[in-house]
PDB file of C-alpha atoms in Angstrom:
ATOM      1  CA  MET O 219     -17.148 -70.245 -42.895  1.00  0.00           C
ATOM      2  CA  THR O 220     -16.488 -66.986 -41.080  1.00  0.00           C
ATOM      3  CA  LEU O 221     -13.025 -65.788 -40.111  1.00  0.00           C
ATOM      4  CA  THR O 222     -13.802 -66.554 -36.473  1.00  0.00           C
ATOM      5  CA  GLU O 223     -14.853 -70.094 -37.377  1.00  0.00           C
ATOM      6  CA  PHE O 224     -11.699 -70.536 -39.447  1.00  0.00           C
ATOM      7  CA  ILE O 225      -9.439 -69.409 -36.589  1.00  0.00           C
ATOM      8  CA  GLU O 226     -11.291 -71.604 -34.096  1.00  0.00           C
ATOM      9  CA  ASP O 227     -10.997 -74.597 -36.440  1.00  0.00           C
ATOM     10  CA  ALA O 228      -7.270 -73.955 -36.956  1.00  0.00           C
ATOM     11  CA  LEU O 229      -6.697 -73.703 -33.198  1.00  0.00           C
ATOM     12  CA  ASN O 230      -8.708 -76.858 -32.515  1.00  0.00           C
ATOM     13  CA  GLU O 231      -6.862 -78.811 -35.211  1.00  0.00           C
ATOM     14  CA  GLU O 232      -3.479 -77.649 -33.895  1.00  0.00           C
ATOM     15  CA  HIS O 233      -4.530 -78.650 -30.371  1.00  0.00           C
ATOM     16  CA  GLU O 234      -5.386 -82.177 -31.541  1.00  0.00           C
ATOM     17  CA  PHE O 235      -1.986 -82.527 -33.234  1.00  0.00           C
ATOM     18  CA  LEU O 236      -0.247 -81.165 -30.161  1.00  0.00           C
ATOM     19  CA  MET O 237      -2.028 -83.453 -27.712  1.00  0.00           C
ATOM     20  CA  GLU O 238      -1.244 -86.455 -29.918  1.00  0.00           C
ATOM     21  CA  ALA O 239       2.431 -85.459 -29.919  1.00  0.00           C
ATOM     22  CA  VAL O 240       2.788 -84.952 -26.153  1.00  0.00           C
ATOM     23  CA  LYS O 241       0.352 -87.478 -24.686  1.00  0.00           C
ATOM     24  CA  ASP O 242       2.902 -90.209 -23.974  1.00  0.00           C
ATOM     25  CA  LEU O 243       6.060 -88.210 -23.315  1.00  0.00           C
ATOM     26  CA  THR O 244       8.070 -89.126 -20.255  1.00  0.00           C
ATOM     27  CA  PRO O 245       9.581 -86.538 -17.906  1.00  0.00           C
ATOM     28  CA  ARG O 246      12.995 -87.435 -19.310  1.00  0.00           C
ATOM     29  CA  GLU O 247      11.788 -86.868 -22.870  1.00  0.00           C
ATOM     30  CA  LEU O 248      10.319 -83.496 -21.930  1.00  0.00           C
ATOM     31  CA  LEU O 249      13.787 -82.359 -20.832  1.00  0.00           C
ATOM     32  CA  TRP O 250      15.828 -83.878 -23.688  1.00  0.00           C
ATOM     33  CA  ARG O 251      17.684 -81.421 -25.896  1.00  0.00           C
ATOM     34  CA  ALA O 252      18.944 -82.192 -29.391  1.00  0.00           C
ATOM     35  CA  GLY O 253      21.996 -80.027 -28.714  1.00  0.00           C
ATOM     36  CA  PRO O 254      23.358 -77.493 -26.237  1.00  0.00           C
ATOM     37  CA  GLU O 255      21.469 -74.596 -27.860  1.00  0.00           C
ATOM     38  CA  ALA O 256      18.253 -76.513 -28.593  1.00  0.00           C
ATOM     39  CA  ASN O 257      15.019 -76.068 -26.713  1.00  0.00           C
ATOM     40  CA  PRO O 258      13.552 -79.164 -25.051  1.00  0.00           C
ATOM     41  CA  ILE O 259      10.005 -80.281 -25.744  1.00  0.00           C
ATOM     42  CA  GLY O 260       8.796 -79.317 -22.264  1.00  0.00           C
ATOM     43  CA  TRP O 261      10.150 -75.800 -22.650  1.00  0.00           C
ATOM     44  CA  ILE O 262       8.583 -75.419 -26.120  1.00  0.00           C
ATOM     45  CA  LEU O 263       5.197 -76.575 -24.829  1.00  0.00           C
ATOM     46  CA  TRP O 264       5.356 -74.222 -21.838  1.00  0.00           C
ATOM     47  CA  HIS O 265       6.397 -71.343 -24.109  1.00  0.00           C
ATOM     48  CA  MET O 266       3.497 -71.962 -26.515  1.00  0.00           C
ATOM     49  CA  LEU O 267       0.961 -71.892 -23.721  1.00  0.00           C
ATOM     50  CA  ARG O 268       2.486 -68.848 -22.068  1.00  0.00           C
ATOM     51  CA  VAL O 269       2.550 -66.910 -25.351  1.00  0.00           C
ATOM     52  CA  GLU O 270      -1.127 -67.606 -26.041  1.00  0.00           C
ATOM     53  CA  ASP O 271      -1.988 -66.489 -22.513  1.00  0.00           C
ATOM     54  CA  MET O 272       0.098 -63.329 -22.912  1.00  0.00           C
ATOM     55  CA  TRP O 273      -1.334 -62.338 -26.310  1.00  0.00           C
ATOM     56  CA  ILE O 274      -4.988 -62.900 -25.481  1.00  0.00           C
ATOM     57  CA  GLN O 275      -5.223 -61.982 -21.817  1.00  0.00           C
ATOM     58  CA  PHE O 276      -2.556 -59.336 -21.316  1.00  0.00           C
ATOM     59  CA  PHE O 277      -1.828 -57.797 -24.710  1.00  0.00           C
ATOM     60  CA  ILE O 278      -5.323 -57.730 -26.193  1.00  0.00           C
ATOM     61  CA  GLN O 279      -7.603 -57.529 -23.157  1.00  0.00           C
ATOM     62  CA  THR O 280      -5.180 -55.892 -20.668  1.00  0.00           C
ATOM     63  CA  LYS O 281      -6.205 -58.464 -18.068  1.00  0.00           C
ATOM     64  CA  PRO O 282      -3.954 -60.464 -15.793  1.00  0.00           C
ATOM     65  CA  GLU O 283      -2.673 -63.587 -17.484  1.00  0.00           C
ATOM     66  CA  ILE O 284      -4.264 -66.869 -16.430  1.00  0.00           C
ATOM     67  CA  TRP O 285      -0.755 -67.931 -15.431  1.00  0.00           C
ATOM     68  CA  GLU O 286      -0.771 -65.342 -12.668  1.00  0.00           C
ATOM     69  CA  ARG O 287      -4.504 -64.926 -12.039  1.00  0.00           C
ATOM     70  CA  ASP O 288      -5.090 -68.619 -11.311  1.00  0.00           C
ATOM     71  CA  GLY O 289      -1.767 -69.250  -9.562  1.00  0.00           C
ATOM     72  CA  TRP O 290      -0.192 -71.468 -12.221  1.00  0.00           C
ATOM     73  CA  HIS O 291       3.140 -69.705 -11.758  1.00  0.00           C
ATOM     74  CA  GLN O 292       3.089 -70.762  -8.096  1.00  0.00           C
ATOM     75  CA  ARG O 293       2.190 -74.375  -8.934  1.00  0.00           C
ATOM     76  CA  PHE O 294       5.175 -74.589 -11.262  1.00  0.00           C
ATOM     77  CA  GLY O 295       7.483 -72.371  -9.189  1.00  0.00           C
ATOM     78  CA  LEU O 296       8.160 -70.012 -12.091  1.00  0.00           C
ATOM     79  CA  PRO O 297       8.009 -66.213 -12.445  1.00  0.00           C
ATOM     80  CA  THR O 298       4.762 -64.472 -13.324  1.00  0.00           C
ATOM     81  CA  ARG O 299       5.953 -62.436 -16.323  1.00  0.00           C
ATOM     82  CA  ASP O 300       8.212 -65.018 -17.950  1.00  0.00           C
ATOM     83  CA  ASN O 301       7.137 -66.682 -21.192  1.00  0.00           C
ATOM     84  CA  GLY O 302      10.459 -67.723 -22.701  1.00  0.00           C
ATOM     85  CA  PHE O 303      11.092 -64.730 -24.947  1.00  0.00           C
ATOM     86  CA  GLU O 304      14.800 -63.976 -25.018  1.00  0.00           C
ATOM     87  CA  HIS O 305      15.758 -66.946 -22.850  1.00  0.00           C
ATOM     88  CA  THR O 306      19.459 -67.650 -23.007  1.00  0.00           C
ATOM     89  CA  PRO O 307      20.760 -71.175 -23.629  1.00  0.00           C
ATOM     90  CA  GLU O 308      21.662 -71.270 -19.939  1.00  0.00           C
ATOM     91  CA  GLN O 309      18.107 -70.413 -18.893  1.00  0.00           C
ATOM     92  CA  VAL O 310      16.729 -73.078 -21.210  1.00  0.00           C
ATOM     93  CA  ALA O 311      19.250 -75.624 -19.884  1.00  0.00           C
ATOM     94  CA  SER O 312      18.187 -74.930 -16.297  1.00  0.00           C
ATOM     95  CA  PHE O 313      14.469 -74.938 -17.048  1.00  0.00           C
ATOM     96  CA  PRO O 314      12.741 -77.305 -14.615  1.00  0.00           C
ATOM     97  CA  ALA O 315      10.897 -80.483 -15.453  1.00  0.00           C
ATOM     98  CA  LEU O 316       7.211 -79.587 -15.438  1.00  0.00           C
ATOM     99  CA  ASP O 317       4.394 -81.995 -14.726  1.00  0.00           C
ATOM    100  CA  LEU O 318       2.879 -82.725 -18.138  1.00  0.00           C
ATOM    101  CA  PRO O 319      -0.733 -83.324 -16.996  1.00  0.00           C
ATOM    102  CA  GLU O 320      -0.671 -80.065 -15.027  1.00  0.00           C
ATOM    103  CA  LEU O 321       0.845 -78.190 -17.948  1.00  0.00           C
ATOM    104  CA  VAL O 322      -1.900 -79.552 -20.208  1.00  0.00           C
ATOM    105  CA  LYS O 323      -4.517 -78.364 -17.679  1.00  0.00           C
ATOM    106  CA  TYR O 324      -3.016 -74.888 -17.782  1.00  0.00           C
ATOM    107  CA  GLY O 325      -3.098 -75.031 -21.574  1.00  0.00           C
ATOM    108  CA  ASP O 326      -6.727 -76.115 -21.525  1.00  0.00           C
ATOM    109  CA  ALA O 327      -7.620 -73.126 -19.321  1.00  0.00           C
ATOM    110  CA  VAL O 328      -5.759 -70.771 -21.650  1.00  0.00           C
ATOM    111  CA  ARG O 329      -7.391 -72.236 -24.760  1.00  0.00           C
ATOM    112  CA  ALA O 330     -10.885 -72.058 -23.231  1.00  0.00           C
ATOM    113  CA  ALA O 331     -10.323 -68.365 -22.479  1.00  0.00           C
ATOM    114  CA  THR O 332      -8.946 -67.778 -25.984  1.00  0.00           C
ATOM    115  CA  LEU O 333     -11.943 -69.420 -27.639  1.00  0.00           C
ATOM    116  CA  ALA O 334     -14.389 -67.544 -25.403  1.00  0.00           C
ATOM    117  CA  TYR O 335     -12.755 -64.271 -26.410  1.00  0.00           C
ATOM    118  CA  LEU O 336     -12.551 -65.273 -30.072  1.00  0.00           C
ATOM    119  CA  ASN O 337     -16.219 -66.216 -30.226  1.00  0.00           C
ATOM    120  CA  GLY O 338     -17.175 -62.758 -28.995  1.00  0.00           C
ATOM    121  CA  LEU O 339     -15.539 -61.092 -31.987  1.00  0.00           C
ATOM    122  CA  GLY O 340     -17.356 -59.849 -35.050  1.00  0.00           C
ATOM    123  CA  PRO O 341     -15.904 -59.378 -38.543  1.00  0.00           C
ATOM    124  CA  GLU O 342     -15.204 -55.701 -37.888  1.00  0.00           C
ATOM    125  CA  ASP O 343     -13.079 -56.486 -34.824  1.00  0.00           C
ATOM    126  CA  TYR O 344     -10.153 -58.060 -36.673  1.00  0.00           C
ATOM    127  CA  ASP O 345      -8.868 -54.658 -37.843  1.00  0.00           C
ATOM    128  CA  ARG O 346      -8.865 -53.257 -34.309  1.00  0.00           C
ATOM    129  CA  VAL O 347      -5.444 -52.456 -32.821  1.00  0.00           C
ATOM    130  CA  PRO O 348      -5.492 -53.152 -29.070  1.00  0.00           C
ATOM    131  CA  ARG O 349      -2.234 -51.316 -28.303  1.00  0.00           C
ATOM    132  CA  GLU O 350      -1.446 -47.992 -29.944  1.00  0.00           C
ATOM    133  CA  ARG O 351       2.289 -48.571 -29.431  1.00  0.00           C
ATOM    134  CA  ARG O 352       2.039 -51.606 -31.726  1.00  0.00           C
ATOM    135  CA  PRO O 353      -0.089 -50.381 -34.655  1.00  0.00           C
ATOM    136  CA  GLU O 354       1.015 -53.305 -36.830  1.00  0.00           C
ATOM    137  CA  MET O 355      -0.615 -55.768 -34.406  1.00  0.00           C
ATOM    138  CA  SER O 356      -4.317 -55.774 -35.156  1.00  0.00           C
ATOM    139  CA  LEU O 357      -6.451 -58.572 -33.741  1.00  0.00           C
ATOM    140  CA  GLY O 358      -6.284 -60.282 -37.121  1.00  0.00           C
ATOM    141  CA  ALA O 359      -2.487 -60.050 -37.151  1.00  0.00           C
ATOM    142  CA  ILE O 360      -2.289 -61.397 -33.607  1.00  0.00           C
ATOM    143  CA  PHE O 361      -4.446 -64.420 -34.402  1.00  0.00           C
ATOM    144  CA  ARG O 362      -2.416 -65.029 -37.579  1.00  0.00           C
ATOM    145  CA  GLN O 363       0.741 -64.930 -35.442  1.00  0.00           C
ATOM    146  CA  ILE O 364      -0.704 -67.319 -32.868  1.00  0.00           C
ATOM    147  CA  VAL O 365      -1.908 -69.867 -35.417  1.00  0.00           C
ATOM    148  CA  GLY O 366       1.345 -69.759 -37.387  1.00  0.00           C
ATOM    149  CA  GLU O 367       3.572 -69.954 -34.335  1.00  0.00           C
ATOM    150  CA  PHE O 368       1.608 -72.808 -32.809  1.00  0.00           C
ATOM    151  CA  TYR O 369       1.777 -74.950 -35.918  1.00  0.00           C
ATOM    152  CA  GLN O 370       5.531 -74.322 -36.070  1.00  0.00           C
ATOM    153  CA  HIS O 371       6.068 -75.219 -32.419  1.00  0.00           C
ATOM    154  CA  GLN O 372       3.807 -78.259 -32.656  1.00  0.00           C
ATOM    155  CA  GLY O 373       5.952 -79.364 -35.595  1.00  0.00           C
ATOM    156  CA  HIS O 374       9.106 -78.798 -33.538  1.00  0.00           C
ATOM    157  CA  ILE O 375       7.711 -80.972 -30.763  1.00  0.00           C
ATOM    158  CA  SER O 376       6.727 -83.770 -33.140  1.00  0.00           C
ATOM    159  CA  TYR O 377      10.109 -83.639 -34.874  1.00  0.00           C
ATOM    160  CA  LEU O 378      12.034 -83.728 -31.598  1.00  0.00           C
ATOM    161  CA  LYS O 379       9.931 -86.621 -30.328  1.00  0.00           C
ATOM    162  CA  GLY O 380      10.565 -88.535 -33.538  1.00  0.00           C
ATOM    163  CA  LEU O 381      14.282 -87.773 -33.435  1.00  0.00           C
ATOM    164  CA  LEU O 382      14.521 -88.819 -29.817  1.00  0.00           C
ATOM    165  CA  ARG O 383      12.608 -92.041 -30.294  1.00  0.00           C
ATOM    166  CA  SER O 384      14.233 -92.993 -33.594  1.00  0.00           C
ATOM    167  CA  GLY O 385      17.300 -94.291 -31.871  1.00  0.00           C
ATOM    168  CA  THR O 386      19.547 -91.826 -33.677  1.00  0.00           C
ATOM    169  CA  ALA O 387      19.571 -89.437 -30.754  1.00  0.00           C
ATOM    170  CA  GLN O 388      20.978 -89.940 -27.297  1.00  0.00           C
ATOM    171  CA  GLY O 389      18.093 -89.544 -24.817  1.00  0.00           C
TER     172      GLY O 389
END
C-alpha cells in the first residue's frame, strides 16, 4: 500500500463513519449543545467540511475554495472566508440550522476534489511545502492533520449523538 492509498483509505473509512453518525439526525439534533460553550453537531460537521476545503483548495493549491467557487456560501447564507476557527461561544450559539442533505452534498464535492488532488500526488510530493510562511506544513503534515482532525471530530459527533439520544441529556 502506498502512502496515497493509505490516506485515501483513511479518508474513505472516516467518511463512512461520519455518514453513519449523521444520516438520521434531525434539525433539532444538529443544533443541540451539551453546554453553553459546547459546539453543536451541525457546527462541527460544517467546520470539518470547511477545513478540508480550505486546506486542499486554498492553502495547498491556492485556488478558490469550493465553498465560494460553487456558491455554497450563498446557499447557506454564510461568509466566504469563515470556517469556524476562533469562533466565540456567541458565534457558535447563533450559528444557523443548516440543511443536512445540502451540507452532505457540499462535503461530497469537497471530498471528490480532495481525492482527485491526492491521487495526483507521487511519493516525492509529500515533503513539499506549499506555503513558505508555514515551513512546518508539508503536504504530508497537512494530510496527517486532516486525517487526525476528522477522526476526532467524527468521534465528537458520534459521542454527542449518543449523549443526546441516551436520555441523559436535555434535547
